[in-house]
Tab-separated table of C-alpha atoms and ligand atoms in Angstrom:
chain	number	residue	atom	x	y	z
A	4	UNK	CA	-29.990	102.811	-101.172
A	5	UNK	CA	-26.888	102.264	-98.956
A	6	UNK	CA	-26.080	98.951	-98.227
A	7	UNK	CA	-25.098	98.349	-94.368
A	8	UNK	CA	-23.268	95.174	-93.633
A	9	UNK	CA	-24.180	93.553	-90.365
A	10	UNK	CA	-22.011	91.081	-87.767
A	11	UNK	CA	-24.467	90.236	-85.410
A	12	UNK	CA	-22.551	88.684	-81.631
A	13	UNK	CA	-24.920	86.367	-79.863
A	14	UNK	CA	-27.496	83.805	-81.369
A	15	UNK	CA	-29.989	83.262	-77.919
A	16	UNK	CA	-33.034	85.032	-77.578
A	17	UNK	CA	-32.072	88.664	-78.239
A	18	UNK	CA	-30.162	87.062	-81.164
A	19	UNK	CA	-33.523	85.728	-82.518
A	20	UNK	CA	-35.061	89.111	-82.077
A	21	UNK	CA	-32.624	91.260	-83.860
A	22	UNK	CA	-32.088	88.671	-86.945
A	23	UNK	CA	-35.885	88.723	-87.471
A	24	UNK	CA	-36.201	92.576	-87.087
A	25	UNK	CA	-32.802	92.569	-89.892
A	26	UNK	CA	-35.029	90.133	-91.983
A	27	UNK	CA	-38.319	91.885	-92.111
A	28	UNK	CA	-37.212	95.781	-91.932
A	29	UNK	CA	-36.080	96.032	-95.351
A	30	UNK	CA	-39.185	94.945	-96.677
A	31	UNK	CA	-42.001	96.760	-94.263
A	32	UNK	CA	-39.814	100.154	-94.303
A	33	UNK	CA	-37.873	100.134	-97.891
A	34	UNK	CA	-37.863	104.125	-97.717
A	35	UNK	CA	-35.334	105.033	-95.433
A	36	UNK	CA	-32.419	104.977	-97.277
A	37	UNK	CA	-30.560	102.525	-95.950
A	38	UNK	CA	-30.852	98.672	-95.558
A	39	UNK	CA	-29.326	95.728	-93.480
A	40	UNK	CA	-27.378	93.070	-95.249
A	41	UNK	CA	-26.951	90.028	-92.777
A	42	UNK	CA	-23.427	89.231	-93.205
A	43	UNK	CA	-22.414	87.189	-89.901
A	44	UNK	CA	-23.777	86.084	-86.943
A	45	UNK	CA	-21.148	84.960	-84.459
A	46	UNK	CA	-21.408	83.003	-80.856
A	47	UNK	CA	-20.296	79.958	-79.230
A	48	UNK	CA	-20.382	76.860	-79.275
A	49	UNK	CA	-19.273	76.863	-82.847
A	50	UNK	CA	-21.652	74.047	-83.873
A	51	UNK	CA	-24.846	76.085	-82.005
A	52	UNK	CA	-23.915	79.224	-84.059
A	53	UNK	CA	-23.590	77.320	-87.465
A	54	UNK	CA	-26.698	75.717	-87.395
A	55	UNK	CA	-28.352	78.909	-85.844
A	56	UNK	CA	-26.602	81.174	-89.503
A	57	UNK	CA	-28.872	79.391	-91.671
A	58	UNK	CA	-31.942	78.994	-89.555
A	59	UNK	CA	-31.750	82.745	-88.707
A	60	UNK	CA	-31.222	84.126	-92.758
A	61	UNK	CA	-27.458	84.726	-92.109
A	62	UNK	CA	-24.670	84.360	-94.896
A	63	UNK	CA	-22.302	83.462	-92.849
A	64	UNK	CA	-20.826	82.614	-88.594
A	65	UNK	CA	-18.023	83.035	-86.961
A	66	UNK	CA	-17.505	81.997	-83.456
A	67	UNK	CA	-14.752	84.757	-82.197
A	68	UNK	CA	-16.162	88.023	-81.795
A	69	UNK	CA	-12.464	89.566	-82.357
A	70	UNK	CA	-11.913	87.861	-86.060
A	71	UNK	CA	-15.417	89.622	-86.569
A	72	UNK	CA	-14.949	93.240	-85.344
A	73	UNK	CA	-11.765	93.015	-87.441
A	74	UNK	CA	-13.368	92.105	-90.360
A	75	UNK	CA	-13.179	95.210	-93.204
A	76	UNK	CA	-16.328	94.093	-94.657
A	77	UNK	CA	-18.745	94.981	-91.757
A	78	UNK	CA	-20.643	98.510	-90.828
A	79	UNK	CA	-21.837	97.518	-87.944
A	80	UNK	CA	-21.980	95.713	-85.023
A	81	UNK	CA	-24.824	94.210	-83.455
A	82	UNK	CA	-24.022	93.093	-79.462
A	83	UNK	CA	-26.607	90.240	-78.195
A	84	UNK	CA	-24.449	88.765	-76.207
A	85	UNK	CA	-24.062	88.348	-72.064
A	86	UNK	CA	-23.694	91.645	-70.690
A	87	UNK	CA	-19.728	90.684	-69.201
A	88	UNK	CA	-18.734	91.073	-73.064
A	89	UNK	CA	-20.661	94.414	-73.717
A	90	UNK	CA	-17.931	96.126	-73.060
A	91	UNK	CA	-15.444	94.339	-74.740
A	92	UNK	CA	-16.921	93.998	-77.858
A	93	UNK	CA	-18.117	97.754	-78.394
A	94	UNK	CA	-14.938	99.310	-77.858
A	95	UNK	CA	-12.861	97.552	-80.155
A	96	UNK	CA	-15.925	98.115	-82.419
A	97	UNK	CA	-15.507	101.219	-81.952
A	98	UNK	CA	-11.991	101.169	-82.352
A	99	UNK	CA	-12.478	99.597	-85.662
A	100	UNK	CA	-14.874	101.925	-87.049
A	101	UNK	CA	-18.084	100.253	-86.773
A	102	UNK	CA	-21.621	101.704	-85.709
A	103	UNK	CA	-22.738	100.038	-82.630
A	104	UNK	CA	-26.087	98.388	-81.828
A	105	UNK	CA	-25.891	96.892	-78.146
A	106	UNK	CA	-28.298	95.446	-75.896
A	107	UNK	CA	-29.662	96.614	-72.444
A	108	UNK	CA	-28.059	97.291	-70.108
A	109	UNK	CA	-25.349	98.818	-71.421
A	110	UNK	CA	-23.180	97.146	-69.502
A	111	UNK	CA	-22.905	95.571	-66.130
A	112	UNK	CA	-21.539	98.227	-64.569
A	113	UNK	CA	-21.385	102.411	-64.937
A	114	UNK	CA	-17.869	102.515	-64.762
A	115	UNK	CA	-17.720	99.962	-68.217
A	116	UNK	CA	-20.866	102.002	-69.849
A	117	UNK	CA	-18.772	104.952	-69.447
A	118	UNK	CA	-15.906	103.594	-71.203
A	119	UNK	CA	-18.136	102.281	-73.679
A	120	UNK	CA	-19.762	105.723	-74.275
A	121	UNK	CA	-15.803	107.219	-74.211
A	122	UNK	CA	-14.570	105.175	-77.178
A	123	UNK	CA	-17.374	105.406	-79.094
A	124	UNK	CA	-17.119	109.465	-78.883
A	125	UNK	CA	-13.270	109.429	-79.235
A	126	UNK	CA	-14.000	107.548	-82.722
A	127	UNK	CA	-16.964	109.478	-83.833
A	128	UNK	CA	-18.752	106.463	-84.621
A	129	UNK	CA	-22.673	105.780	-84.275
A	130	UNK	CA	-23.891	103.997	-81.235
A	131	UNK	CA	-27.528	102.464	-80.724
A	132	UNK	CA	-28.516	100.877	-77.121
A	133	UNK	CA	-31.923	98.321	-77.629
A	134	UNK	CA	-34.334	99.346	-75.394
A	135	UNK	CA	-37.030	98.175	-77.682
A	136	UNK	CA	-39.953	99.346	-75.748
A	137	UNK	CA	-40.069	102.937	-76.424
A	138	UNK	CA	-40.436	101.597	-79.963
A	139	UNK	CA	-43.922	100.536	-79.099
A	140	UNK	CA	-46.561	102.768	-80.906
A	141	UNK	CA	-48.592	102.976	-78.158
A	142	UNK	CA	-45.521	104.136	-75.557
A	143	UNK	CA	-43.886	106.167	-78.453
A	144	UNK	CA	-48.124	108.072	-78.332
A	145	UNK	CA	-47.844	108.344	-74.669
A	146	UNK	CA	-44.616	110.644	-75.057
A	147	UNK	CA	-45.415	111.969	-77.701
A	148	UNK	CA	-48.731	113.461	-75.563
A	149	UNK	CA	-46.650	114.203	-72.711
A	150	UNK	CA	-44.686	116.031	-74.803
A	151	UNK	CA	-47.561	117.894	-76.477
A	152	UNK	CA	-49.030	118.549	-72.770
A	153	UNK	CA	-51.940	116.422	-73.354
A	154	UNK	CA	-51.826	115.191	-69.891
A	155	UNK	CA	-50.619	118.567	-68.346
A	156	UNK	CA	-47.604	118.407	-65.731
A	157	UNK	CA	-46.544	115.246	-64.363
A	158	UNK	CA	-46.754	114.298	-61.291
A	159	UNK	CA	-46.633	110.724	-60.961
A	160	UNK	CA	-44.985	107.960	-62.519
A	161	UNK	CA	-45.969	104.155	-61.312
A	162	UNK	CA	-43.546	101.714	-63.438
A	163	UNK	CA	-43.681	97.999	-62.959
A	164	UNK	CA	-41.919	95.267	-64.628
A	165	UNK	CA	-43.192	91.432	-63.488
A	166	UNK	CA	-42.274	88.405	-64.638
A	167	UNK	CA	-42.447	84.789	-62.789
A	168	UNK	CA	-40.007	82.497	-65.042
A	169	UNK	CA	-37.665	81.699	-61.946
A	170	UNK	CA	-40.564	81.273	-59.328
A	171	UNK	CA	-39.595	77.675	-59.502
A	172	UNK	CA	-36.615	77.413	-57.144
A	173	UNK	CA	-35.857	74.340	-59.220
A	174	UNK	CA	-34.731	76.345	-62.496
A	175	UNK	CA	-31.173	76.129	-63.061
A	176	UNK	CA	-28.617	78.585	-62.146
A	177	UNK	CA	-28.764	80.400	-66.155
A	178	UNK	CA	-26.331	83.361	-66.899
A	179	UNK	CA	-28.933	86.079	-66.544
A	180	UNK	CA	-28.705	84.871	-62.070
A	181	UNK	CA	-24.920	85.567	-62.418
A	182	UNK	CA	-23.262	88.538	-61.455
A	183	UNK	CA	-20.261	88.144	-63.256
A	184	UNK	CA	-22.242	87.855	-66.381
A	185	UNK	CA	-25.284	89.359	-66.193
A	186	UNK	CA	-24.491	92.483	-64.085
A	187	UNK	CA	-27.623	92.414	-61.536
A	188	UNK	CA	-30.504	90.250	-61.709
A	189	UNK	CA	-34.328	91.961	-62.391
A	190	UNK	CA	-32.858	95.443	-61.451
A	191	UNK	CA	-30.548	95.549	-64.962
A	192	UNK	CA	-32.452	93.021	-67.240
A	193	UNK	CA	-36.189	94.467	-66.470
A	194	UNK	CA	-36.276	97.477	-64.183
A	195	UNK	CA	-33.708	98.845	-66.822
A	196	UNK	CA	-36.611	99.161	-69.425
A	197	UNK	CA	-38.627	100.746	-67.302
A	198	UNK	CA	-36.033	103.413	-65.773
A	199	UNK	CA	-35.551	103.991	-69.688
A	200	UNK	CA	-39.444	104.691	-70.135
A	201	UNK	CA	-39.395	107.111	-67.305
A	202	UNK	CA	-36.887	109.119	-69.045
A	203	UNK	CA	-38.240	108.710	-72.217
A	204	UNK	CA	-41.414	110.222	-71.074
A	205	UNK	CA	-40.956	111.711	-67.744
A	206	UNK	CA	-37.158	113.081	-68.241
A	207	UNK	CA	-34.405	112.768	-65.823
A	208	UNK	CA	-34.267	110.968	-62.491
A	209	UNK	CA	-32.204	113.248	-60.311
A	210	UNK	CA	-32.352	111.365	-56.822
A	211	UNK	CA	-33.405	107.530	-56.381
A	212	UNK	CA	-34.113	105.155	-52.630
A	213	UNK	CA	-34.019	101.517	-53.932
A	214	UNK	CA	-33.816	98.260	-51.964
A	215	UNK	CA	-32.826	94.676	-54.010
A	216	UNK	CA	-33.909	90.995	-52.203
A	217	UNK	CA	-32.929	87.715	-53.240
A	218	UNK	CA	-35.490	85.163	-52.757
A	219	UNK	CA	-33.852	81.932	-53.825
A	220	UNK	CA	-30.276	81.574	-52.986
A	221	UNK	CA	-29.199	78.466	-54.174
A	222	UNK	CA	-29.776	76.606	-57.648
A	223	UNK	CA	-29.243	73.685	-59.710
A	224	UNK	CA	-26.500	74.433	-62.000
A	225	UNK	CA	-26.853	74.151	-65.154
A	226	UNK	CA	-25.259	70.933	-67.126
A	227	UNK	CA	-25.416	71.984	-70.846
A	228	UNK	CA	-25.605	75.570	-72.227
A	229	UNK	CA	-28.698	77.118	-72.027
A	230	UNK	CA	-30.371	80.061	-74.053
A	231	UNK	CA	-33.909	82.083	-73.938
A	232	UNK	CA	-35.638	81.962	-70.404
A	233	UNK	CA	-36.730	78.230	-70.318
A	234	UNK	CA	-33.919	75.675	-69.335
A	235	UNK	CA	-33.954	72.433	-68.230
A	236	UNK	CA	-30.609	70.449	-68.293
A	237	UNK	CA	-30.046	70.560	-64.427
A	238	UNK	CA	-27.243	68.517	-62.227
A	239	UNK	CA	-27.943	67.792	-58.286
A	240	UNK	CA	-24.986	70.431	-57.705
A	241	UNK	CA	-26.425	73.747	-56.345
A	242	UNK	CA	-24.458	77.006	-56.950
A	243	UNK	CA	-25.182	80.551	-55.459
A	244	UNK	CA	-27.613	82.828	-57.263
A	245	UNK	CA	-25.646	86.208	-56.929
A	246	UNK	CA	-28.221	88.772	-58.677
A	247	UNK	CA	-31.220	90.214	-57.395
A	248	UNK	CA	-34.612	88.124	-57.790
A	249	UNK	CA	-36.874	91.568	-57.138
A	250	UNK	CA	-35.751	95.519	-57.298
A	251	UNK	CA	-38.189	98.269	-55.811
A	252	UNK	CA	-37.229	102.144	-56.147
A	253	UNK	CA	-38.390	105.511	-54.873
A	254	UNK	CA	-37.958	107.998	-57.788
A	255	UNK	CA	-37.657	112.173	-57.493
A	256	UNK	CA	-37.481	113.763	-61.407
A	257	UNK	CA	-35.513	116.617	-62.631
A	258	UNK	CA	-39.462	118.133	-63.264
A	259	UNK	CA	-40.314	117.644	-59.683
A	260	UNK	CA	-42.147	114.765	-60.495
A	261	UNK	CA	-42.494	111.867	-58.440
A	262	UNK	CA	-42.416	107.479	-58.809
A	263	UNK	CA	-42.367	104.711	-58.657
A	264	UNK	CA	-40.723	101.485	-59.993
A	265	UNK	CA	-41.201	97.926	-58.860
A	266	UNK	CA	-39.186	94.969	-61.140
A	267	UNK	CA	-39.910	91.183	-60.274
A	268	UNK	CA	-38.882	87.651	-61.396
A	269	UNK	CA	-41.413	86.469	-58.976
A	270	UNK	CA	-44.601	87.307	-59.615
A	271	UNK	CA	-46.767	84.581	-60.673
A	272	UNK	CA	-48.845	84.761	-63.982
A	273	UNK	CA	-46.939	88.043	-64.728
A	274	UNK	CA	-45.155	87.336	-67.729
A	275	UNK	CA	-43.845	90.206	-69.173
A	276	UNK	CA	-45.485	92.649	-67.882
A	277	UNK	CA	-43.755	95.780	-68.628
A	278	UNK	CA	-46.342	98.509	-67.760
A	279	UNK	CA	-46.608	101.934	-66.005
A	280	UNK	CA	-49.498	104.919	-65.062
A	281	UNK	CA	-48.807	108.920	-65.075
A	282	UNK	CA	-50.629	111.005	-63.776
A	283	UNK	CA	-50.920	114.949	-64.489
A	284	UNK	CA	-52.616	117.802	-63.996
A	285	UNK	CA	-55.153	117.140	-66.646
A	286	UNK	CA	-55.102	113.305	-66.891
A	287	UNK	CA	-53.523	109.895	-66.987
A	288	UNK	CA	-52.373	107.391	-69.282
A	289	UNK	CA	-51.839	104.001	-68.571
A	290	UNK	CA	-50.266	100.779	-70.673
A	291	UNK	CA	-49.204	97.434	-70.143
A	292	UNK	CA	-46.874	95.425	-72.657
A	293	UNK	CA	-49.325	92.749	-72.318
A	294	UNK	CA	-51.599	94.551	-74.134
A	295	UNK	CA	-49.599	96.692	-76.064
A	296	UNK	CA	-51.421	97.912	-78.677
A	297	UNK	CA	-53.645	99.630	-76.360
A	298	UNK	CA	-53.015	103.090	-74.306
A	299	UNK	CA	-55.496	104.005	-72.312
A	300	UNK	CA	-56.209	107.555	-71.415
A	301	UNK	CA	-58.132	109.975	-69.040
A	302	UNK	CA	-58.989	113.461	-69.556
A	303	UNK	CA	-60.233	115.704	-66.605
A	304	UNK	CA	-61.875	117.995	-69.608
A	305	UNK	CA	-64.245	115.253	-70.439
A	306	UNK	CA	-68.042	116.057	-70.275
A	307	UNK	CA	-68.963	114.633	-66.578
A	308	UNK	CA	-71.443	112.320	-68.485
A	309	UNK	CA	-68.053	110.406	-70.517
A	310	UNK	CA	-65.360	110.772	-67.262
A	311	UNK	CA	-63.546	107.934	-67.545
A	312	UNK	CA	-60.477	106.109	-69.460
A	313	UNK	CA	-60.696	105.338	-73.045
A	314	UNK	CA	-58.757	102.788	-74.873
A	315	UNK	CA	-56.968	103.761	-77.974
A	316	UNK	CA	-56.287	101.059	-80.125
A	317	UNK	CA	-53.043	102.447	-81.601
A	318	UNK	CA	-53.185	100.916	-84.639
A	319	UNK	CA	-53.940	103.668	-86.981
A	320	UNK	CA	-52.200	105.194	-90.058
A	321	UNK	CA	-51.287	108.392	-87.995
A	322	UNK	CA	-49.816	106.237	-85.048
A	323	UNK	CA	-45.795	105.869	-84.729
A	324	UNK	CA	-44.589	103.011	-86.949
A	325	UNK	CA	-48.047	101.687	-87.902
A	326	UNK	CA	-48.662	103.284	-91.551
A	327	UNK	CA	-45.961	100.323	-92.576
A	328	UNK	CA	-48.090	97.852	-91.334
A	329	UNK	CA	-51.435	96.348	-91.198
A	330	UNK	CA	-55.005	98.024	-91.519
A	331	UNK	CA	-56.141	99.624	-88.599
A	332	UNK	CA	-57.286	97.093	-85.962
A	333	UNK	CA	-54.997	94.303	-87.593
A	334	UNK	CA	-52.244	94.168	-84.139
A	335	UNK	CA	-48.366	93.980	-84.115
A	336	UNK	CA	-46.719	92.589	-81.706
A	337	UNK	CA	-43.097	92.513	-79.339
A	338	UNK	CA	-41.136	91.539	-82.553
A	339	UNK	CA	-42.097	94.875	-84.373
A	340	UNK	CA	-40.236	96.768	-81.668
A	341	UNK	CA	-37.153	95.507	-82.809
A	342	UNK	CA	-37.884	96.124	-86.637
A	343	UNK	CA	-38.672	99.452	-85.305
A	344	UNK	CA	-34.966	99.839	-83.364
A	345	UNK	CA	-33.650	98.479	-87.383
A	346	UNK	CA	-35.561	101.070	-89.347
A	347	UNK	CA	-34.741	104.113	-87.054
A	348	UNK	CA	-30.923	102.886	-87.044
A	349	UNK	CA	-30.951	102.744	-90.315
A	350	UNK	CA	-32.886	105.835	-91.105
A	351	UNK	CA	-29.955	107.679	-88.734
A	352	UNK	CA	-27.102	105.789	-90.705
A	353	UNK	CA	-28.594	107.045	-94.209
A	354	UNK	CA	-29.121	110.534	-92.718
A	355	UNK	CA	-25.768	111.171	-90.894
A	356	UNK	CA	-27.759	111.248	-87.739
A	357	UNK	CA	-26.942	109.908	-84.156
A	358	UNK	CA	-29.428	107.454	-83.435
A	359	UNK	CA	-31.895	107.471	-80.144
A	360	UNK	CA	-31.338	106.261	-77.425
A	361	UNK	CA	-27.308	106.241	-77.786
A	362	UNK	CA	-25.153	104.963	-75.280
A	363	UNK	CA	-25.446	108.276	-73.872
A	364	UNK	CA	-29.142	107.417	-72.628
A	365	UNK	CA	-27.911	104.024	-71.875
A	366	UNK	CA	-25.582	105.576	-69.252
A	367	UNK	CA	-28.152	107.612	-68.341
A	368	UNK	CA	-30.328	104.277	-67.426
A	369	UNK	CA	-26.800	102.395	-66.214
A	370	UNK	CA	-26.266	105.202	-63.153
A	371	UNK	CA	-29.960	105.039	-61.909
A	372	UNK	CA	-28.766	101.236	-61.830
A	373	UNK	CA	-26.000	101.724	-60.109
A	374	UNK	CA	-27.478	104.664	-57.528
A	375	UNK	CA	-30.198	101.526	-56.114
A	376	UNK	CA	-27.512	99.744	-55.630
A	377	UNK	CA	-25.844	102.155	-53.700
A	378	UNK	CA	-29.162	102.912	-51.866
A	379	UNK	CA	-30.012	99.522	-51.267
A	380	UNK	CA	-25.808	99.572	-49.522
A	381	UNK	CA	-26.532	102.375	-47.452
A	382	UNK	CA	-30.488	102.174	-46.451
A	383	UNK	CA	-30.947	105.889	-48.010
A	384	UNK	CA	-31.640	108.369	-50.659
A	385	UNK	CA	-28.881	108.451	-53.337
A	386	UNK	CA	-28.706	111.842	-56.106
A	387	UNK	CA	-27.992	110.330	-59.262
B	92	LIG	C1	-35.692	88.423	-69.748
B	92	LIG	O1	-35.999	88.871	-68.499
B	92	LIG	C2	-36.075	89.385	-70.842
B	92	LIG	O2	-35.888	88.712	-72.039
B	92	LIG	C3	-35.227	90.632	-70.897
B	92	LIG	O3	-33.856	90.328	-71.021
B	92	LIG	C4	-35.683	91.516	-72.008
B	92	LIG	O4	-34.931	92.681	-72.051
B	92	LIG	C5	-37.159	91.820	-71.789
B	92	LIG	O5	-37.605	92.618	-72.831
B	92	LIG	C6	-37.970	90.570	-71.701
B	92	LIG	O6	-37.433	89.740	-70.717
């Protein structure tokens, strides 16, 4: 069993996530050959990130990413933190050797996911983005049926992702409304997953006609750091929200197929709704994140007596991921998706494999990004 010693950078939400999935992967999947050892966890403020080590089942912190991408002791590096140090931090990872494990989006813009996806070739190291959805069982079914033509030829793809935590123009001004940081606003941090899904199960988007709309301008900044999506410490000082609050695209495939995808911080009691509908020549599947062990599917072949959807509870022994789990019926959850992303990393690190999606797909995602935004600029279709 090869040991693969982990420095995990950022301890916020996606922190959380990842140090669970390190926790719990080892034990639910002990057959792939390879296993995490949780080495470091690293962030700032140095007092948030040593009480976080323990808490989170880490040996050790460190609160400057360059002492721990120098460090000869560690495989890999995990990237958690604010997309403005993406780049950063995976090419000197990948100047030092190490696999790479990095958050969506890639980066905040294509020109630094390129350079991203540059060093990590030039060094012939592994690379890993995190979009943890197509690590659902029920979305890894859905392509897997597309794939199998269960559905037939695609026509259609209808992708939303709503959520409503900033419909309060009273929440603070966090890092994820700040260009600088965050990249874009619901067009990188949610749309992304969704763009991602389309190619997962769709294929590539050749041409795209996007427009991005701020609804809330101005916000209380923030007065103490803030992680996760609830914050409260506010001040009476408003600054400028300088990301998008709501991203809508037109989508043309590489197939010929067509869609659609619609991403939202403002849609009340959405939230995290992640979901999307195909259509093809012999049926449809649909699925929402909401409910995500269900995938519901339509068959034109059914007797005219049973036309209709079905629900497949995709919990079953022959389902992607589930044999590891519970008894059929007995749910996972959002947190298995990133045990999932562990155990197929892994898996590719004990196999001499490159792992999927790379950065390669995350550039992929990071230039249908950047093509809305160059739509949305010029009012008009953009190839991608
Ligand atoms: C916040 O919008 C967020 O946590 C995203 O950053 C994640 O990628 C998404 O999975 C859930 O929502």
């Amino acid at each position: 069993m090869r040991q693969v010693n982990v420095g995990l950078v950022g301890y916020g939400f996606m922190g959380k996530t990842h140090s669970n999935a390190y926790r719990q992967m080892p034990r639910f999947f002990p057959d792939v050959g390879a296993a995490p050892v949780m080495k470091v966890i690293c962030g700032i403020p140095a007092a948030g990130v040593k009480a976080a080590a323990p808490l989170l089942g880490w040996e050790s912190y460190e609160s400057n990413w360059h002492k721990l991408v120098a460090r000869k002791d560690i495989d890999l590096i995990d990237i958690c933190a604010p997309g403005n140090l993406h780049a950063p931090i995976a090419i000197a990872a990948a100047k030092a050797g190490k696999t790479i494990f990095c958050e969506k989006p890639l980066a905040n813009t294509l020109k630094e996911a390129e350079a991203m996806l540059r060093a990590a070739k030039q060094a012939g190291v592994k690379h890993m983005i995190g979009f943890n959805y197509r690590r659902v069982p029920a979305v890894a079914l859905a392509a897997d049926l597309v794939r199998k033509g269960v559905i037939g030829e695609v026509y259609h793809w209808r992708g939303t992702y709503r959520q409503d935590w900033i419909v309060d123009p009273n929440f603070p001004l966090v890092w994820r409304l700040q260009k600088p940081l965050a990249g874009s606003g619901a067009l990188g941090d949610i749309a992304a997953h969704n763009i991602d899904l389309a190619h997962f199960v769709v294929g590539p988007i050749t041409h795209v006609a996007g427009h991005l709309t701020t609804f809330v301008k101005k916000r209380p900044r923030l007065t103490a750091v803030a992680t996760g999506l609830t914050a409260k410490s506010t001040s009476q000082q408003m600054g400028t929200v300088t990301v998008d609050d709501a991203a809508i695209m037109l989508l043309r495939f590489a197939s010929g197929a067509i869609g659609t995808i619609e991403a939202t911080r403002f849609a009340p009691g959405r939230k995290n709704y992640n979901a999307f509908e195909i259509n093809g020549s012999k049926g449809s599947m649909m699925w929402d994140l909401e409910r995500l062990n269900e995938l519901q599917l339509f068959l034109r072949d059914d007797p005219d007596y049973a036309q209709g959807f079905r629900t497949i509870m995709v919990t079953e022994g022959v389902h992607p991921y589930i044999s590891a789990w519970w008894p059929a019926g007995h749910i996972i959850g959002y947190e298995h998706t990133f045990t999932h992303e562990v155990r197929d990393l892994m898996e590719c690190i004990a196999k001499n494999k490159m792992p999927s999606p790379s950065f390669q797909e995350g550039v992929a995602c990071q230039k249908v990004l950047e093509a809305v935004e160059q739509s949305h600029k010029s009012k008009g279709w953009i190839k991608v």
